[in-house]
């Protein structure tokens, strides 16, 4: 017998759970909600226990490995990183939560490149505020993006280098807004800069587990683990049911509404397996491009920064240069690095420069012979992003030369991944230039939501989690 | 077709053989010996007893700390350690410096040197292999230990 539900949600990461949060506020008491999680539940306690050996810090110097065997990816130089268990990326993220800038939503109108979003910054602003409240974000009073309410928690402390940059550039260099709590709140302790955020030793960062465990006990919810959704049954343009594999059996569940909240690779794959013929479904797979730079200072110690990434720089993020090359967000990585020279131990800083990319249709998710396994075709980032990288040295000289710099080392390599997966089911005004509408509803299948960072028509260099979570709140709020 | 063995070619081959043997001898040296030499060299102006370094080397080996470097990286570090020099720097010197700093950083973070705010006069003591999971909040450069505003004001 096929079970029937009012809502079926695929996935338990940010996109799904923020959508669920708003839906539960609005849904009747007798609603039935099925949630399909392809992995298992591993508690923070279990994850901590597995960290008995030293943190893998060397890997950070080179390549962040994906370790994912759930996708077919022939491009070994380009891993796509995700956490396929309850809570998804919230278990392993660093907790960086800058908002996008207003011009990120109208990059084509403003700068003549990329694609505008069908929503504006102002449309999303109330949901940004709500998401920041739910995540208890720590952040500064003054930001380069407009805000209607202060951050729930105070900003993390700026270090010495950050303070000099803040003094020079004002609201274009701020304490990073983050989901790493600056003060203990709820079940979370205050961040104390242990610098291993992937599994926080003191449970300071927001996770689905530490924020929404109570909500998940709602009697309307049925949560299935080990349930790998792979397709939907479509009739006359309406999704009738979802098909998933569990315990080596194919199970079908009917849903009035289906919300795909897996990561953008799997969301696109489910749509393609369901017969979605929109040529843009799966297209535009992308993420930002990151590069590390080491600064060695003369008689200036890098001390006193709070949290693992202490500052965000916006000096060459938004502006006329975006007509020519990619926006860049700067991060000051406040790990206990040293300079291996007597008396100059901490006269060093490591910054990461993160460039936006423009999604390209040639980079895409396709189906494979195995309906469990999406296949990735990825040939590289755009020339626009590369031009941003090429201008890095010029911009470093322009914006950092007031500091007492001894020497600068720009990593010759780009980071292989920023651990974001974006742009496979882009948001648009019509099906001619995207897959979903401004409320994240599929242009053809009007009872299907496609959530998450796949919706981004243009990427922005900013970390995507806050924005995709706010989008989920907005989608559910506008639709129910 | 085999090339004729000239005197010059013979000398080059012998030289190549000697360099290969010489290099291999270094590359197959125990990585812990290289770690020890790096730490001794880079902390020679600090007050560090040999036993302190030995404690660190032993615990790092027990915890397989250097498994974080694969065979190629270990070979790269060993090669650079023995053959890099300021007059004829080898390629990828900056990467070598990062790895070398990583080793020394892990040693110093496993001592009380940074806790004593880099006091070069204090005798350095071993406090246990640095691991943020066994010792959270131990980033010695964070705001827990330093007030950045006061430092900047003091310098200003």
XYZ file of C-alpha atoms in Angstrom:
636
model
C 0.000 0.000 0.000
C 1.284 3.451 -0.900
C 1.361 5.870 2.034
C -0.035 9.365 1.527
C 1.352 12.577 2.946
C 0.583 16.263 2.788
C 4.242 17.057 2.378
C 7.249 14.945 1.490
C 10.665 16.476 2.072
C 13.852 14.993 0.683
C 16.879 15.689 2.863
C 17.502 17.039 6.353
C 20.067 19.765 5.708
C 19.623 23.530 5.935
C 17.345 23.866 2.906
C 14.923 21.169 4.052
C 14.780 21.958 7.738
C 14.264 25.717 7.390
C 11.455 24.974 4.927
C 10.009 22.472 7.397
C 10.266 24.995 10.230
C 8.076 27.519 8.439
C 5.710 24.845 7.109
C 5.093 23.478 10.620
C 4.165 26.958 11.823
C 1.444 27.112 9.192
C 0.273 23.527 8.635
C -2.860 22.121 10.310
C -2.472 19.841 13.331
C -3.510 16.766 11.361
C -0.895 17.237 8.618
C 1.292 14.314 7.708
C 4.869 14.989 6.734
C 7.345 12.421 5.467
C 11.050 13.251 5.580
C 13.504 11.105 3.669
C 17.114 11.087 4.839
C 19.538 9.045 2.732
C 22.015 8.649 5.604
C 21.814 8.043 9.320
C 21.804 10.131 12.486
C 25.231 10.668 13.994
C 25.066 12.836 17.082
C 27.581 15.526 17.919
C 28.682 13.308 20.788
C 29.418 10.437 18.393
C 31.231 12.744 16.008
C 33.389 14.072 18.830
C 34.250 10.559 19.919
C 35.563 9.791 16.445
C 38.013 12.681 16.771
C 40.397 10.949 19.126
C 43.394 11.543 16.903
C 44.911 14.837 15.916
C 43.036 17.072 13.520
C 43.939 16.673 9.882
C 45.504 20.049 9.481
C 47.949 19.158 6.759
C 45.157 18.356 4.322
C 44.090 21.951 4.619
C 47.356 22.990 3.066
C 46.574 20.993 -0.015
C 43.280 19.485 -1.018
C 40.032 19.077 0.821
C 38.979 15.588 -0.142
C 35.390 14.834 -0.939
C 35.332 11.191 0.025
C 31.992 10.938 -1.663
C 31.270 7.700 -3.451
C 27.653 8.569 -4.108
C 28.335 10.446 -7.347
C 30.155 9.687 -10.580
C 32.784 12.340 -10.971
C 35.496 11.733 -13.545
C 37.140 15.091 -12.837
C 39.296 14.068 -9.889
C 40.729 17.557 -9.545
C 37.293 18.910 -8.686
C 35.672 17.237 -5.687
C 32.103 18.088 -4.701
C 31.884 17.894 -0.931
C 28.775 17.055 1.046
C 27.720 15.300 4.227
C 25.072 12.661 3.484
C 23.608 12.209 6.965
C 20.980 13.813 9.188
C 21.623 17.533 9.410
C 23.685 17.508 6.221
C 26.305 20.221 5.969
C 25.299 21.716 9.312
C 27.371 18.983 10.969
C 30.557 19.889 9.170
C 30.286 23.521 8.120
C 32.459 26.291 9.503
C 29.464 28.480 10.281
C 30.260 31.488 8.062
C 27.083 33.482 7.515
C 27.625 36.726 5.621
C 24.570 37.992 3.755
C 24.758 38.574 0.036
C 25.100 42.172 -1.102
C 22.062 43.846 -2.720
C 23.795 43.990 -6.118
C 24.339 40.223 -6.062
C 20.650 39.890 -6.841
C 20.815 42.248 -9.838
C 24.273 41.599 -11.214
C 23.101 41.803 -14.819
C 21.164 45.049 -14.434
C 23.991 46.654 -12.468
C 27.083 45.274 -14.152
C 25.895 43.658 -17.386
C 27.150 40.181 -16.494
C 25.468 37.006 -15.267
C 21.762 36.639 -14.589
C 19.549 38.672 -12.252
C 17.561 36.908 -9.579
C 13.742 37.117 -9.776
C 13.814 38.453 -6.212
C 15.588 41.409 -4.667
C 17.635 41.812 -1.513
C 14.671 43.659 0.014
C 12.375 40.689 -0.704
C 14.702 38.391 1.202
C 15.686 40.794 3.986
C 12.990 39.796 6.544
C 13.908 36.132 6.055
C 17.602 36.894 6.464
C 16.699 38.453 9.814
C 14.583 35.465 10.825
C 17.301 32.996 9.806
C 19.895 34.952 11.778
C 17.644 34.761 14.801
C 17.085 31.012 14.415
C 20.812 30.413 14.025
C 21.744 32.911 16.783
C 24.255 34.604 14.542
C 27.115 36.608 16.054
C 27.877 39.735 14.098
C 28.838 43.403 14.165
C 26.588 46.460 14.435
C 27.829 47.956 11.201
C 27.814 45.906 8.003
C 28.310 46.632 4.304
C 24.824 45.224 3.585
C 21.668 46.863 4.975
C 19.995 45.207 7.975
C 16.645 45.847 9.606
C 17.654 44.325 12.953
C 20.886 43.822 14.876
C 22.523 40.423 15.062
C 21.221 38.308 17.966
C 24.706 37.855 19.468
C 27.646 40.273 19.729
C 30.418 40.152 17.146
C 33.518 38.064 17.653
C 36.590 40.082 18.549
C 38.782 41.425 15.808
C 42.497 40.635 15.979
C 45.288 43.154 15.575
C 45.494 42.856 11.768
C 41.685 42.986 11.549
C 41.586 46.159 13.633
C 44.016 47.922 11.327
C 41.995 46.852 8.283
C 38.754 47.894 9.985
C 40.246 51.281 10.839
C 41.321 51.742 7.225
C 38.181 50.458 5.487
C 35.328 50.877 7.990
C 32.243 48.851 7.080
C 34.170 47.176 4.263
C 36.164 45.202 6.823
C 34.122 43.685 9.634
C 34.054 40.893 12.185
C 32.737 37.907 10.259
C 29.032 37.260 10.866
C 28.978 33.659 11.989
C 26.915 30.826 13.428
C 29.709 30.221 15.928
C 28.117 31.592 19.074
C 30.038 34.429 20.730
C 28.103 33.697 23.945
C 26.579 30.489 25.241
C 22.977 30.142 24.087
C 20.546 27.231 24.409
C 22.486 24.000 24.148
C 25.418 25.764 22.518
C 28.535 26.968 24.315
C 30.528 30.046 23.409
C 33.084 29.634 20.629
C 36.607 29.717 22.068
C 38.615 29.551 18.832
C 39.522 25.886 19.020
C 39.949 26.243 15.235
C 38.566 22.823 14.301
C 35.036 23.788 13.328
C 34.248 20.725 11.245
C 33.317 19.102 14.526
C 33.282 21.834 17.131
C 34.841 20.549 20.385
C 32.564 22.774 22.487
C 29.387 22.589 20.363
C 29.373 26.326 19.669
C 28.259 26.408 16.065
C 24.683 26.086 14.879
C 23.687 22.622 13.715
C 20.311 21.173 12.823
C 20.812 18.807 15.758
C 21.482 21.424 18.422
C 18.774 23.829 17.234
C 15.934 21.703 15.894
C 15.967 18.421 17.816
C 12.775 19.387 19.656
C 11.039 20.411 16.443
C 11.833 17.042 14.897
C 9.771 15.367 17.652
C 6.596 16.966 16.216
C 3.996 14.223 15.884
C 3.166 15.262 12.337
C 6.622 14.181 11.165
C 7.656 10.716 10.018
C 11.398 10.585 9.480
C 12.869 7.722 7.466
C 16.602 7.004 7.525
C 18.532 5.189 4.817
C 15.901 6.389 2.353
C 17.522 7.338 -0.956
C 15.050 9.273 -3.095
C 15.802 8.876 -6.793
C 12.711 9.813 -8.790
C 9.184 11.203 -8.776
C 6.131 9.865 -10.524
C 4.705 12.676 -12.668
C 1.158 12.744 -14.039
C -0.124 15.612 -16.161
C 2.563 17.944 -14.933
C 1.952 17.136 -11.281
C 4.212 15.069 -9.059
C 2.111 12.305 -7.534
C 4.673 10.400 -5.555
C 8.306 9.988 -4.732
C 10.284 6.815 -5.192
C 13.079 5.900 -2.842
C 15.259 2.948 -2.003
C 15.377 1.686 1.552
C 16.742 -1.650 2.754
C 17.276 -2.710 -0.881
C 13.598 -2.203 -1.701
C 11.945 0.464 -3.811
C 9.305 2.301 -1.808
C 6.712 4.740 -3.150
C 5.082 7.497 -1.101
C 2.408 9.868 -2.362
C 2.606 13.537 -1.528
C 0.349 16.520 -2.132
C 3.491 18.606 -2.131
C 7.068 17.436 -2.607
C 10.043 19.517 -1.518
C 13.418 18.473 -2.860
C 15.948 19.604 -0.274
C 18.853 17.324 -1.047
C 22.014 18.984 -2.320
C 21.894 20.525 -5.822
C 23.503 17.478 -7.413
C 20.845 15.105 -6.091
C 17.948 17.543 -6.541
C 18.801 17.859 -10.223
C 19.288 14.121 -10.499
C 15.859 13.360 -9.046
C 14.274 15.806 -11.495
C 16.141 14.326 -14.457
C 15.208 10.796 -13.389
C 11.587 11.984 -13.229
C 11.618 13.008 -16.875
C 12.249 16.746 -16.491
C 13.144 17.861 -20.017
C 14.046 21.466 -19.267
C 17.563 21.765 -20.769
C 18.575 23.908 -17.796
C 17.804 21.217 -15.218
C 21.194 20.054 -13.964
C 23.003 22.842 -15.823
C 25.099 25.539 -14.174
C 26.824 23.399 -11.531
C 29.252 25.766 -9.875
C 30.794 27.199 -6.733
C 33.125 29.964 -5.716
C 36.874 29.909 -6.315
C 39.255 30.343 -3.387
C 42.933 31.186 -3.035
C 45.128 31.499 0.056
C 47.661 34.232 0.609
C 50.235 34.397 3.409
C 51.255 37.783 4.734
C 54.510 38.139 6.683
C 54.708 41.340 8.722
C 57.436 43.552 10.128
C 57.034 44.055 13.878
C 53.297 43.433 13.833
C 51.954 40.427 15.726
C 48.671 38.882 14.636
C 46.967 38.439 18.005
C 43.644 38.614 19.788
C 41.235 37.468 17.076
C 38.072 35.732 18.195
C 36.840 32.634 16.350
C 38.395 30.729 13.483
C 37.716 33.310 10.792
C 37.976 36.648 12.488
C 37.338 39.133 9.699
C 35.552 39.536 6.377
C 36.834 42.059 3.852
C 34.620 43.661 1.213
C 37.191 46.040 -0.281
C 36.960 44.525 -3.763
C 33.660 42.721 -3.455
C 31.106 45.089 -4.961
C 31.895 47.859 -7.425
C 32.462 48.820 -11.032
C 35.183 46.189 -11.404
C 32.401 43.586 -11.520
C 31.755 44.673 -15.095
C 35.144 43.147 -15.860
C 35.901 40.554 -13.233
C 34.542 38.649 -10.274
C 33.701 40.042 -6.846
C 35.953 38.894 -4.015
C 35.199 38.271 -0.355
C 38.159 38.158 2.011
C 38.500 35.944 5.094
C 41.171 36.205 7.789
C 41.871 32.638 8.910
C 42.707 32.832 12.575
C 44.300 29.447 13.159
C 47.415 29.086 15.337
C 49.822 29.446 12.430
C 53.332 30.553 13.151
C 56.148 32.015 11.196
C 59.163 29.814 11.653
C 61.542 32.629 12.485
C 62.865 33.499 15.922
C 61.105 36.489 17.453
C 58.646 36.748 14.559
C 56.538 33.749 15.493
C 53.173 35.397 15.040
C 54.074 38.120 12.560
C 52.053 36.231 9.996
C 48.487 36.025 8.736
C 46.712 33.722 6.340
C 43.917 35.221 4.288
C 41.609 33.504 1.884
C 40.310 35.365 -1.154
C 37.055 33.942 -2.485
C 35.774 34.844 -5.946
C 32.275 34.528 -7.309
C 31.747 32.403 -10.394
C 29.137 32.700 -13.122
C 27.305 29.389 -13.621
C 27.987 27.891 -17.040
C 25.528 25.537 -18.694
C 28.298 23.189 -19.845
C 29.016 22.278 -16.191
C 26.175 20.024 -15.259
C 24.620 17.019 -13.574
C 23.397 14.249 -15.860
C 21.821 10.858 -15.305
C 23.933 7.736 -15.417
C 23.131 4.096 -16.047
C 22.700 3.698 -12.319
C 19.630 5.657 -11.234
C 21.189 6.083 -7.760
C 24.247 7.849 -9.106
C 24.276 11.327 -10.586
C 27.113 11.960 -13.006
C 29.055 15.220 -12.991
C 30.423 16.987 -16.029
C 32.637 19.864 -14.961
C 35.294 21.545 -17.066
C 36.229 24.492 -14.867
C 35.244 27.923 -13.602
C 34.436 30.889 -15.827
C 36.843 33.361 -17.406
C 35.093 36.016 -15.323
C 36.107 34.255 -12.100
C 39.624 33.639 -13.415
C 39.999 37.309 -14.270
C 39.185 38.077 -10.640
C 41.931 35.681 -9.583
C 44.334 37.232 -12.093
C 43.731 40.663 -10.550
C 44.371 39.422 -7.016
C 47.970 40.571 -6.775
C 47.023 44.029 -8.045
C 44.234 44.308 -5.481
C 46.370 43.016 -2.636
C 48.934 45.709 -3.405
C 46.155 48.274 -3.623
C 44.380 47.422 -0.381
C 46.979 45.862 1.915
C 50.112 47.880 1.207
C 49.444 50.294 4.108
C 50.253 47.426 6.480
C 53.897 46.831 7.493
C 54.395 43.873 5.168
C 57.688 42.054 4.962
C 56.653 39.713 2.164
C 53.574 38.131 0.618
C 53.198 34.578 -0.647
C 50.293 33.931 -2.965
C 49.494 30.230 -3.139
C 50.177 29.203 -6.752
C 47.167 26.886 -6.619
C 43.471 27.537 -6.271
C 41.642 25.567 -3.617
C 40.067 22.537 -5.242
C 36.723 23.275 -3.577
C 34.954 25.725 -1.314
C 32.684 22.856 -0.188
C 29.639 24.530 -1.746
C 27.443 23.009 -4.461
C 25.373 25.548 -6.363
C 23.420 26.386 -9.461
C 21.798 23.260 -10.985
C 18.138 24.316 -10.684
C 18.319 28.064 -11.077
C 15.584 30.461 -10.111
C 14.055 32.582 -12.907
C 11.006 34.448 -14.149
C 10.207 31.712 -16.694
C 11.161 28.189 -17.749
C 13.099 29.670 -20.677
C 15.939 30.775 -18.441
C 15.619 28.698 -15.305
C 14.072 25.729 -13.524
C 12.159 27.183 -10.575
C 10.209 30.367 -9.896
C 10.799 33.051 -7.291
C 9.043 30.939 -4.646
C 11.274 27.958 -5.467
C 8.423 26.089 -7.177
C 9.303 24.130 -10.304
C 8.119 25.934 -13.437
C 6.398 22.799 -14.821
C 5.649 20.711 -11.732
C 3.690 23.173 -9.673
C 3.541 21.051 -6.515
C 7.305 20.548 -6.386
C 9.657 22.847 -4.483
C 13.335 22.653 -5.339
C 15.241 24.078 -2.395
C 18.854 24.939 -1.660
C 21.792 26.595 -3.376
C 20.880 25.073 -6.723
C 18.458 27.988 -6.980
C 21.180 30.657 -7.215
C 21.187 32.255 -10.692
C 24.425 34.023 -9.798
C 26.648 32.994 -6.922
C 28.113 35.963 -5.084
C 31.453 35.276 -3.374
C 29.682 35.063 -0.003
C 29.073 31.764 1.747
C 25.704 30.440 0.591
C 24.182 28.829 3.689
C 22.456 31.837 5.242
C 20.942 32.812 1.904
C 19.684 29.350 0.985
C 18.188 28.922 4.464
C 16.426 32.292 4.189
C 15.137 31.282 0.747
C 13.584 28.153 2.271
C 11.824 30.192 4.941
C 10.553 32.583 2.287
C 9.371 29.802 -0.037
C 7.303 28.142 2.688
C 6.027 31.458 4.009
C 4.826 32.665 0.609
C 3.305 29.336 -0.404
C 1.342 28.039 2.599
C 70.804 2.122 -31.162
C 73.157 2.214 -28.176
C 75.113 5.412 -27.773
C 78.920 5.038 -27.700
C 80.376 5.310 -24.190
C 82.602 8.341 -24.289
C 84.747 9.431 -21.365
C 82.522 12.426 -20.750
C 79.362 10.311 -20.807
C 80.978 7.802 -18.428
C 81.811 10.576 -15.935
C 78.239 11.919 -16.126
C 76.781 8.480 -15.501
C 79.039 7.897 -12.509
C 78.127 11.321 -11.166
C 74.436 10.620 -11.635
C 74.818 7.270 -9.880
C 76.614 8.846 -6.932
C 73.988 11.606 -6.630
C 71.175 9.041 -6.784
C 72.749 6.867 -4.077
C 73.567 9.892 -1.961
C 70.011 11.285 -2.297
C 68.401 7.910 -1.625
C 70.375 7.534 1.592
C 68.839 10.759 2.834
C 65.349 9.991 1.547
C 65.254 6.693 3.395
C 66.357 8.220 6.669
C 63.819 8.043 9.483
C 61.376 10.960 9.164
C 61.494 11.418 12.944
C 65.207 12.196 12.681
C 64.433 14.953 10.216
C 61.666 16.288 12.470
C 64.045 16.303 15.391
C 66.722 18.128 13.397
C 64.224 20.711 12.136
C 62.919 21.417 15.638
C 66.405 21.592 17.169
C 67.581 23.924 14.452
C 64.550 26.224 14.455
C 64.302 26.546 18.243
C 68.004 26.812 18.955
C 67.597 30.303 20.418
C 64.949 29.117 22.861
C 65.530 27.354 26.158
C 64.535 23.824 25.154
C 65.922 20.625 26.665
C 66.581 17.707 24.315
C 64.247 15.628 26.489
C 61.402 18.010 25.703
C 61.907 17.459 21.988
C 62.261 13.719 22.555
C 58.968 13.629 24.460
C 57.245 15.378 21.587
C 58.816 13.113 18.950
C 57.780 10.014 20.899
C 54.189 11.099 21.433
C 53.832 12.358 17.867
C 55.052 8.958 16.641
C 52.670 7.148 18.991
C 49.728 9.240 17.769
C 50.893 8.861 14.156
C 50.994 12.614 13.830
C 53.179 12.531 10.720
C 50.859 10.149 8.897
C 49.283 13.418 7.826
C 52.232 13.648 5.442
C 52.130 10.941 2.781
C 55.304 9.301 1.429
C 55.824 11.936 -1.269
C 55.449 14.814 1.174
C 57.836 13.214 3.636
C 60.334 12.676 0.820
C 59.843 16.278 -0.291
C 60.461 17.583 3.239
C 63.525 15.392 3.696
C 64.919 16.375 0.327
C 64.381 20.073 0.971
C 65.785 19.796 4.474
C 69.057 18.385 3.214
C 69.425 20.176 -0.095
C 67.598 23.493 0.108
C 69.828 26.506 0.583
C 69.426 30.270 0.326
C 71.922 30.619 -2.530
C 70.276 28.082 -4.837
C 66.723 27.714 -3.474
C 64.827 24.690 -4.723
C 61.449 24.984 -6.431
C 58.423 25.014 -4.099
C 60.502 26.464 -1.255
C 57.453 28.317 0.113
C 55.540 25.026 0.406
C 58.520 23.495 2.187
C 58.605 26.447 4.585
C 54.887 25.913 5.292
C 55.423 22.232 6.077
C 58.462 23.021 8.180
C 56.485 25.683 10.066
C 53.738 23.116 10.566
C 56.198 20.789 12.309
C 57.694 23.493 14.519
C 54.258 24.941 15.241
C 53.019 21.575 16.440
C 56.037 21.218 18.661
C 55.721 24.683 20.188
C 51.942 24.301 20.596
C 52.693 21.122 22.551
C 54.772 23.143 24.985
C 54.063 26.088 27.266
C 56.018 28.519 25.063
C 52.978 30.308 23.610
C 51.076 30.099 26.908
C 53.942 32.125 28.404
C 53.413 34.587 25.571
C 56.570 33.665 23.697
C 58.878 34.519 26.596
C 62.294 33.502 25.323
C 63.789 33.570 28.805
C 61.522 30.860 30.248
C 62.507 27.218 30.167
C 60.100 25.525 27.745
C 58.113 22.583 29.139
C 56.238 19.869 27.308
C 52.496 19.899 28.086
C 51.217 17.170 25.765
C 50.732 16.702 22.039
C 48.658 19.557 20.649
C 45.145 18.368 19.905
C 42.196 20.813 19.987
C 39.881 17.925 20.859
C 41.749 16.947 24.005
C 42.513 20.608 24.805
C 39.785 22.851 23.341
C 40.116 26.649 23.482
C 43.891 26.316 23.291
C 44.611 28.616 20.339
C 47.233 30.677 22.197
C 46.856 33.679 19.896
C 43.112 34.174 20.347
C 41.205 36.869 22.212
C 41.138 34.600 25.272
C 44.830 35.310 25.728
C 45.340 38.678 24.044
C 43.458 41.973 23.836
C 44.028 43.192 20.294
C 42.774 46.707 21.032
C 45.277 47.117 23.851
C 48.092 45.851 21.636
C 47.235 48.261 18.818
C 46.821 51.159 21.242
C 50.158 50.272 22.825
C 51.852 50.201 19.464
C 50.092 53.340 18.358
